[in-house]
PDB file of C-alpha atoms in Angstrom:
ATOM      1  CA  ALA A   1      78.527 -44.850  64.967  1.00  0.00           C
ATOM      2  CA  GLN A   2      78.680 -41.101  64.823  1.00  0.00           C
ATOM      3  CA  THR A   3      75.701 -38.786  64.465  1.00  0.00           C
ATOM      4  CA  VAL A   4      75.583 -35.107  63.586  1.00  0.00           C
ATOM      5  CA  THR A   5      72.549 -32.961  64.352  1.00  0.00           C
ATOM      6  CA  GLN A   6      71.672 -29.534  63.005  1.00  0.00           C
ATOM      7  CA  SER A   7      68.529 -28.334  64.706  1.00  0.00           C
ATOM      8  CA  GLN A   8      67.940 -25.238  62.549  1.00  0.00           C
ATOM      9  CA  PRO A   9      66.536 -26.190  59.134  1.00  0.00           C
ATOM     10  CA  GLU A  10      66.402 -22.548  58.012  1.00  0.00           C
ATOM     11  CA  MET A  11      67.872 -19.253  59.118  1.00  0.00           C
ATOM     12  CA  SER A  12      67.972 -15.755  57.711  1.00  0.00           C
ATOM     13  CA  VAL A  13      70.143 -12.736  58.399  1.00  0.00           C
ATOM     14  CA  GLN A  14      70.450  -9.210  57.112  1.00  0.00           C
ATOM     15  CA  GLU A  15      73.455  -8.316  55.043  1.00  0.00           C
ATOM     16  CA  ALA A  16      76.421  -7.158  57.183  1.00  0.00           C
ATOM     17  CA  GLU A  17      75.020  -8.728  60.336  1.00  0.00           C
ATOM     18  CA  THR A  18      76.282 -11.769  62.252  1.00  0.00           C
ATOM     19  CA  VAL A  19      74.646 -15.170  62.355  1.00  0.00           C
ATOM     20  CA  THR A  20      75.432 -18.382  64.233  1.00  0.00           C
ATOM     21  CA  LEU A  21      74.573 -21.867  62.982  1.00  0.00           C
ATOM     22  CA  SER A  22      74.360 -24.684  65.514  1.00  0.00           C
ATOM     23  CA  CYS A  23      75.647 -28.246  65.347  1.00  0.00           C
ATOM     24  CA  THR A  24      75.895 -31.022  67.894  1.00  0.00           C
ATOM     25  CA  TYR A  25      77.442 -34.430  67.421  1.00  0.00           C
ATOM     26  CA  ASP A  26      77.689 -37.714  69.219  1.00  0.00           C
ATOM     27  CA  THR A  27      80.776 -39.903  69.216  1.00  0.00           C
ATOM     28  CA  SER A  28      82.874 -42.049  71.482  1.00  0.00           C
ATOM     29  CA  GLU A  29      85.997 -41.280  69.473  1.00  0.00           C
ATOM     30  CA  SER A  30      88.774 -39.026  70.732  1.00  0.00           C
ATOM     31  CA  ASN A  31      90.539 -38.292  67.448  1.00  0.00           C
ATOM     32  CA  TYR A  32      88.423 -36.587  64.855  1.00  0.00           C
ATOM     33  CA  TYR A  33      87.890 -33.550  62.703  1.00  0.00           C
ATOM     34  CA  LEU A  34      84.819 -31.381  62.439  1.00  0.00           C
ATOM     35  CA  PHE A  35      83.944 -29.360  59.360  1.00  0.00           C
ATOM     36  CA  TRP A  36      81.496 -26.850  58.030  1.00  0.00           C
ATOM     37  CA  TYR A  37      80.707 -27.177  54.339  1.00  0.00           C
ATOM     38  CA  LYS A  38      78.740 -24.757  52.204  1.00  0.00           C
ATOM     39  CA  GLN A  39      76.546 -25.899  49.305  1.00  0.00           C
ATOM     40  CA  PRO A  40      75.221 -23.048  47.159  1.00  0.00           C
ATOM     41  CA  PRO A  41      72.527 -23.568  44.505  1.00  0.00           C
ATOM     42  CA  SER A  42      75.285 -24.631  42.112  1.00  0.00           C
ATOM     43  CA  ARG A  43      75.476 -27.819  44.290  1.00  0.00           C
ATOM     44  CA  GLN A  44      79.276 -27.639  44.646  1.00  0.00           C
ATOM     45  CA  MET A  45      80.198 -28.620  48.193  1.00  0.00           C
ATOM     46  CA  ILE A  46      82.814 -26.172  49.466  1.00  0.00           C
ATOM     47  CA  LEU A  47      84.832 -26.499  52.656  1.00  0.00           C
ATOM     48  CA  VAL A  48      84.351 -23.445  54.861  1.00  0.00           C
ATOM     49  CA  ILE A  49      86.326 -24.283  57.980  1.00  0.00           C
ATOM     50  CA  ARG A  50      87.721 -27.252  59.888  1.00  0.00           C
ATOM     51  CA  GLN A  51      88.549 -27.978  63.523  1.00  0.00           C
ATOM     52  CA  GLU A  52      90.863 -30.660  64.870  1.00  0.00           C
ATOM     53  CA  ALA A  53      89.433 -32.176  68.038  1.00  0.00           C
ATOM     54  CA  TYR A  54      92.785 -32.127  69.825  1.00  0.00           C
ATOM     55  CA  LYS A  55      93.089 -28.355  69.434  1.00  0.00           C
ATOM     56  CA  GLN A  56      91.464 -26.233  72.099  1.00  0.00           C
ATOM     57  CA  GLN A  57      91.768 -23.044  70.083  1.00  0.00           C
ATOM     58  CA  ASN A  58      88.753 -22.315  67.931  1.00  0.00           C
ATOM     59  CA  ALA A  59      89.401 -22.195  64.193  1.00  0.00           C
ATOM     60  CA  THR A  60      88.978 -18.958  62.266  1.00  0.00           C
ATOM     61  CA  GLU A  61      88.919 -18.292  58.522  1.00  0.00           C
ATOM     62  CA  ASN A  62      88.362 -14.634  57.686  1.00  0.00           C
ATOM     63  CA  ARG A  63      84.670 -13.903  58.450  1.00  0.00           C
ATOM     64  CA  PHE A  64      84.018 -17.473  59.585  1.00  0.00           C
ATOM     65  CA  SER A  65      84.785 -18.789  63.051  1.00  0.00           C
ATOM     66  CA  VAL A  66      83.693 -21.722  65.164  1.00  0.00           C
ATOM     67  CA  ASN A  67      82.852 -22.264  68.803  1.00  0.00           C
ATOM     68  CA  PHE A  68      84.071 -25.781  69.570  1.00  0.00           C
ATOM     69  CA  GLN A  69      82.922 -27.169  72.908  1.00  0.00           C
ATOM     70  CA  LYS A  70      84.372 -30.679  73.047  1.00  0.00           C
ATOM     71  CA  ALA A  71      82.827 -31.743  76.345  1.00  0.00           C
ATOM     72  CA  ALA A  72      79.399 -30.585  75.223  1.00  0.00           C
ATOM     73  CA  LYS A  73      79.975 -32.025  71.717  1.00  0.00           C
ATOM     74  CA  SER A  74      78.945 -28.743  70.193  1.00  0.00           C
ATOM     75  CA  PHE A  75      80.387 -27.084  67.091  1.00  0.00           C
ATOM     76  CA  SER A  76      78.730 -23.845  65.996  1.00  0.00           C
ATOM     77  CA  LEU A  77      79.637 -21.645  63.036  1.00  0.00           C
ATOM     78  CA  LYS A  78      79.631 -17.868  63.287  1.00  0.00           C
ATOM     79  CA  ILE A  79      79.506 -15.801  60.116  1.00  0.00           C
ATOM     80  CA  SER A  80      80.385 -12.146  60.595  1.00  0.00           C
ATOM     81  CA  ASP A  81      79.572  -9.333  58.198  1.00  0.00           C
ATOM     82  CA  SER A  82      77.215 -11.585  56.238  1.00  0.00           C
ATOM     83  CA  GLN A  83      77.277 -11.196  52.465  1.00  0.00           C
ATOM     84  CA  LEU A  84      74.697 -12.076  49.823  1.00  0.00           C
ATOM     85  CA  GLY A  85      77.095 -14.718  48.514  1.00  0.00           C
ATOM     86  CA  ASP A  86      76.892 -16.533  51.842  1.00  0.00           C
ATOM     87  CA  THR A  87      73.368 -17.654  50.937  1.00  0.00           C
ATOM     88  CA  ALA A  88      73.626 -21.447  50.785  1.00  0.00           C
ATOM     89  CA  MET A  89      72.932 -24.710  52.580  1.00  0.00           C
ATOM     90  CA  TYR A  90      75.466 -25.239  55.352  1.00  0.00           C
ATOM     91  CA  PHE A  91      76.401 -28.712  56.518  1.00  0.00           C
ATOM     92  CA  CYS A  92      78.223 -29.703  59.657  1.00  0.00           C
ATOM     93  CA  ALA A  93      80.319 -32.843  59.205  1.00  0.00           C
ATOM     94  CA  PHE A  94      82.383 -35.262  61.302  1.00  0.00           C
ATOM     95  CA  MET A  95      85.386 -37.340  60.296  1.00  0.00           C
ATOM     96  CA  LYS A  96      86.891 -40.045  62.477  1.00  0.00           C
ATOM     97  CA  LEU A  97      90.646 -40.423  62.205  1.00  0.00           C
ATOM     98  CA  GLY A  98      93.162 -43.133  62.618  1.00  0.00           C
ATOM     99  CA  ASP A  99      91.593 -46.235  61.189  1.00  0.00           C
ATOM    100  CA  THR A 100      91.092 -47.918  57.856  1.00  0.00           C
ATOM    101  CA  SER A 101      87.359 -47.315  57.599  1.00  0.00           C
ATOM    102  CA  GLY A 102      87.832 -44.841  54.794  1.00  0.00           C
ATOM    103  CA  SER A 103      87.847 -41.630  56.785  1.00  0.00           C
ATOM    104  CA  ARG A 104      84.280 -41.017  55.757  1.00  0.00           C
ATOM    105  CA  LEU A 105      82.424 -37.800  56.390  1.00  0.00           C
ATOM    106  CA  THR A 106      79.215 -37.985  58.424  1.00  0.00           C
ATOM    107  CA  PHE A 107      76.996 -35.014  57.617  1.00  0.00           C
ATOM    108  CA  GLY A 108      74.165 -33.322  59.439  1.00  0.00           C
ATOM    109  CA  GLU A 109      70.845 -32.507  57.788  1.00  0.00           C
ATOM    110  CA  GLY A 110      71.900 -28.991  56.866  1.00  0.00           C
ATOM    111  CA  THR A 111      70.806 -25.428  57.610  1.00  0.00           C
ATOM    112  CA  GLN A 112      69.562 -23.242  54.766  1.00  0.00           C
ATOM    113  CA  LEU A 113      70.950 -19.755  55.325  1.00  0.00           C
ATOM    114  CA  THR A 114      69.479 -16.808  53.454  1.00  0.00           C
ATOM    115  CA  VAL A 115      71.205 -13.432  53.550  1.00  0.00           C
ATOM    116  CA  ASN A 116      68.773 -10.614  52.845  1.00  0.00           C
ATOM    117  CA  PRO A 117      69.804  -7.277  51.300  1.00  0.00           C
TER     118      PRO A 117
ATOM    119  CA  ASP B   1      94.238 -26.972  37.720  1.00  0.00           C
ATOM    120  CA  ALA B   2      90.972 -28.716  36.989  1.00  0.00           C
ATOM    121  CA  GLY B   3      88.838 -29.680  39.949  1.00  0.00           C
ATOM    122  CA  VAL B   4      86.917 -32.884  40.429  1.00  0.00           C
ATOM    123  CA  THR B   5      84.805 -33.626  37.377  1.00  0.00           C
ATOM    124  CA  GLN B   6      81.739 -35.825  37.173  1.00  0.00           C
ATOM    125  CA  SER B   7      79.690 -37.105  34.288  1.00  0.00           C
ATOM    126  CA  PRO B   8      76.980 -36.971  33.295  1.00  0.00           C
ATOM    127  CA  THR B   9      75.523 -33.854  34.897  1.00  0.00           C
ATOM    128  CA  HIS B  10      71.976 -35.149  34.816  1.00  0.00           C
ATOM    129  CA  LEU B  11      70.314 -38.352  33.753  1.00  0.00           C
ATOM    130  CA  ILE B  12      66.919 -39.939  33.882  1.00  0.00           C
ATOM    131  CA  LYS B  13      66.463 -43.691  34.216  1.00  0.00           C
ATOM    132  CA  THR B  14      63.547 -46.070  34.613  1.00  0.00           C
ATOM    133  CA  ARG B  15      63.032 -48.386  37.556  1.00  0.00           C
ATOM    134  CA  GLY B  16      64.930 -51.627  37.143  1.00  0.00           C
ATOM    135  CA  GLN B  17      67.585 -50.154  34.859  1.00  0.00           C
ATOM    136  CA  HIS B  18      71.285 -49.909  35.544  1.00  0.00           C
ATOM    137  CA  VAL B  19      73.353 -46.716  35.735  1.00  0.00           C
ATOM    138  CA  THR B  20      77.052 -45.858  35.698  1.00  0.00           C
ATOM    139  CA  LEU B  21      78.343 -42.573  37.071  1.00  0.00           C
ATOM    140  CA  ARG B  22      81.873 -41.371  36.487  1.00  0.00           C
ATOM    141  CA  CYS B  23      84.312 -39.268  38.443  1.00  0.00           C
ATOM    142  CA  SER B  24      87.760 -37.893  37.672  1.00  0.00           C
ATOM    143  CA  PRO B  25      89.712 -36.702  40.710  1.00  0.00           C
ATOM    144  CA  ILE B  26      92.023 -33.748  40.914  1.00  0.00           C
ATOM    145  CA  SER B  27      95.337 -34.540  39.276  1.00  0.00           C
ATOM    146  CA  GLY B  28      97.615 -36.266  41.764  1.00  0.00           C
ATOM    147  CA  HIS B  29      94.800 -37.292  44.093  1.00  0.00           C
ATOM    148  CA  LYS B  30      94.688 -41.015  44.742  1.00  0.00           C
ATOM    149  CA  SER B  31      91.571 -41.359  46.872  1.00  0.00           C
ATOM    150  CA  VAL B  32      87.976 -41.055  45.693  1.00  0.00           C
ATOM    151  CA  SER B  33      84.814 -41.173  47.785  1.00  0.00           C
ATOM    152  CA  TRP B  34      81.178 -41.360  46.713  1.00  0.00           C
ATOM    153  CA  TYR B  35      78.225 -39.830  48.536  1.00  0.00           C
ATOM    154  CA  GLN B  36      74.475 -39.916  47.919  1.00  0.00           C
ATOM    155  CA  GLN B  37      72.502 -36.779  48.700  1.00  0.00           C
ATOM    156  CA  VAL B  38      68.742 -37.194  48.680  1.00  0.00           C
ATOM    157  CA  LEU B  39      66.846 -33.930  48.251  1.00  0.00           C
ATOM    158  CA  GLY B  40      66.612 -32.051  51.528  1.00  0.00           C
ATOM    159  CA  GLN B  41      69.131 -34.228  53.351  1.00  0.00           C
ATOM    160  CA  GLY B  42      72.834 -34.291  54.024  1.00  0.00           C
ATOM    161  CA  PRO B  43      75.120 -36.496  51.921  1.00  0.00           C
ATOM    162  CA  GLN B  44      75.470 -40.140  52.921  1.00  0.00           C
ATOM    163  CA  PHE B  45      78.765 -41.994  52.462  1.00  0.00           C
ATOM    164  CA  ILE B  46      78.665 -44.843  49.939  1.00  0.00           C
ATOM    165  CA  PHE B  47      82.268 -45.871  49.150  1.00  0.00           C
ATOM    166  CA  GLN B  48      85.866 -44.819  49.424  1.00  0.00           C
ATOM    167  CA  TYR B  49      88.645 -46.091  47.191  1.00  0.00           C
ATOM    168  CA  TYR B  50      92.353 -45.559  47.545  1.00  0.00           C
ATOM    169  CA  GLU B  51      94.950 -46.885  45.130  1.00  0.00           C
ATOM    170  CA  LYS B  52      92.228 -48.978  43.447  1.00  0.00           C
ATOM    171  CA  GLU B  53      91.264 -50.743  46.671  1.00  0.00           C
ATOM    172  CA  GLU B  54      87.999 -50.325  48.560  1.00  0.00           C
ATOM    173  CA  ARG B  55      88.758 -48.713  51.901  1.00  0.00           C
ATOM    174  CA  GLY B  56      85.277 -48.115  53.201  1.00  0.00           C
ATOM    175  CA  ARG B  57      81.651 -48.879  52.467  1.00  0.00           C
ATOM    176  CA  GLY B  58      78.558 -47.209  53.834  1.00  0.00           C
ATOM    177  CA  ASN B  59      75.205 -48.757  54.636  1.00  0.00           C
ATOM    178  CA  PHE B  60      74.045 -49.311  51.051  1.00  0.00           C
ATOM    179  CA  PRO B  61      72.723 -52.479  49.419  1.00  0.00           C
ATOM    180  CA  ASP B  62      74.788 -54.674  47.126  1.00  0.00           C
ATOM    181  CA  ARG B  63      73.066 -53.060  44.148  1.00  0.00           C
ATOM    182  CA  PHE B  64      75.662 -50.323  44.618  1.00  0.00           C
ATOM    183  CA  SER B  65      79.202 -51.060  43.498  1.00  0.00           C
ATOM    184  CA  ALA B  66      82.215 -49.052  42.494  1.00  0.00           C
ATOM    185  CA  ARG B  67      85.721 -49.350  41.215  1.00  0.00           C
ATOM    186  CA  GLN B  68      88.791 -47.209  40.742  1.00  0.00           C
ATOM    187  CA  PHE B  69      90.984 -47.343  37.692  1.00  0.00           C
ATOM    188  CA  PRO B  70      94.796 -47.101  37.356  1.00  0.00           C
ATOM    189  CA  ASN B  71      94.446 -43.397  36.498  1.00  0.00           C
ATOM    190  CA  TYR B  72      92.496 -42.969  39.790  1.00  0.00           C
ATOM    191  CA  SER B  73      89.223 -42.149  38.091  1.00  0.00           C
ATOM    192  CA  SER B  74      86.223 -43.992  39.459  1.00  0.00           C
ATOM    193  CA  GLU B  75      82.868 -45.400  38.482  1.00  0.00           C
ATOM    194  CA  LEU B  76      79.804 -45.878  40.644  1.00  0.00           C
ATOM    195  CA  ASN B  77      77.355 -48.505  39.401  1.00  0.00           C
ATOM    196  CA  VAL B  78      73.813 -48.969  40.592  1.00  0.00           C
ATOM    197  CA  ASN B  79      71.769 -51.970  39.454  1.00  0.00           C
ATOM    198  CA  ALA B  80      68.016 -52.552  39.556  1.00  0.00           C
ATOM    199  CA  LEU B  81      67.247 -48.891  40.131  1.00  0.00           C
ATOM    200  CA  LEU B  82      64.527 -47.952  42.589  1.00  0.00           C
ATOM    201  CA  LEU B  83      62.621 -44.689  42.857  1.00  0.00           C
ATOM    202  CA  GLY B  84      64.458 -44.083  46.129  1.00  0.00           C
ATOM    203  CA  ASP B  85      67.790 -44.003  44.303  1.00  0.00           C
ATOM    204  CA  SER B  86      66.852 -40.596  42.900  1.00  0.00           C
ATOM    205  CA  ALA B  87      69.452 -38.262  44.346  1.00  0.00           C
ATOM    206  CA  LEU B  88      72.497 -36.126  43.749  1.00  0.00           C
ATOM    207  CA  TYR B  89      75.585 -38.320  43.648  1.00  0.00           C
ATOM    208  CA  LEU B  90      78.718 -36.546  44.781  1.00  0.00           C
ATOM    209  CA  CYS B  91      82.293 -37.588  44.217  1.00  0.00           C
ATOM    210  CA  ALA B  92      85.104 -36.284  46.384  1.00  0.00           C
ATOM    211  CA  SER B  93      88.824 -36.670  45.894  1.00  0.00           C
ATOM    212  CA  ARG B  94      91.639 -36.418  48.339  1.00  0.00           C
ATOM    213  CA  LEU B  95      95.391 -36.544  48.041  1.00  0.00           C
ATOM    214  CA  ARG B  96      95.990 -39.609  50.195  1.00  0.00           C
ATOM    215  CA  ASP B  97      93.994 -42.116  52.165  1.00  0.00           C
ATOM    216  CA  ARG B  98      93.807 -40.342  55.513  1.00  0.00           C
ATOM    217  CA  THR B  99      94.243 -36.696  54.649  1.00  0.00           C
ATOM    218  CA  TYR B 100      91.338 -34.706  55.946  1.00  0.00           C
ATOM    219  CA  GLU B 101      90.530 -32.347  53.112  1.00  0.00           C
ATOM    220  CA  GLN B 102      88.136 -33.650  50.489  1.00  0.00           C
ATOM    221  CA  TYR B 103      87.359 -31.745  47.316  1.00  0.00           C
ATOM    222  CA  PHE B 104      83.909 -32.309  45.906  1.00  0.00           C
ATOM    223  CA  GLY B 105      82.734 -32.424  42.328  1.00  0.00           C
ATOM    224  CA  PRO B 106      79.534 -30.755  41.099  1.00  0.00           C
ATOM    225  CA  GLY B 107      77.590 -34.012  41.323  1.00  0.00           C
ATOM    226  CA  THR B 108      75.375 -36.070  39.038  1.00  0.00           C
ATOM    227  CA  ARG B 109      71.640 -35.613  39.419  1.00  0.00           C
ATOM    228  CA  LEU B 110      69.937 -39.004  38.929  1.00  0.00           C
ATOM    229  CA  THR B 111      66.191 -39.189  38.520  1.00  0.00           C
ATOM    230  CA  VAL B 112      64.524 -42.598  38.529  1.00  0.00           C
ATOM    231  CA  THR B 113      60.997 -42.719  37.112  1.00  0.00           C
TER     232      THR B 113
END
């Protein structure tokens, strides 16, 4: 079974600054995806960024980037130029590939990020 | 295009009652997954359906059941409700069985009193 751990229940950052959210995971699988999802107060879960485990290059989506350390099983999210709209709960998630188990997402406990003006 | 829709938005039930939650996936999506999100926690996987067949089940009791219809919409049923079933129930759709990207609906907030 896979586990995902987010050790920072809450974080805050000033607008326009950079913040990094941490995530570690445990798995014996070799083929998997990792994701960061954002859940604002509206409750809609929104995909922020994904990383394929077989890719060494870290994924980047505009102001969002990840630091994927496969050997250390670490997957952190960096948000640059933070905006007030980034205020949300952020979840790290794992998806195993290549079987018929339903390709389920395993989520961490979440990190509440507050961007202050 | 419409996103994933769920109904109802909120509902309140009494212990021991039964509840049915509904989900309509994005048009063309054939796979639907259900997740339970207890307040302050990350979502937990309940079921995945693809082409009307169950493809995965999480660690939930048999009181939880689901089905998928020919139009790919889905229902989640919970019998003999317990206080601990109070949660946000999320539905996610995906184009095919093993594609990675899941699109989530706004959820149904269930309160059991």
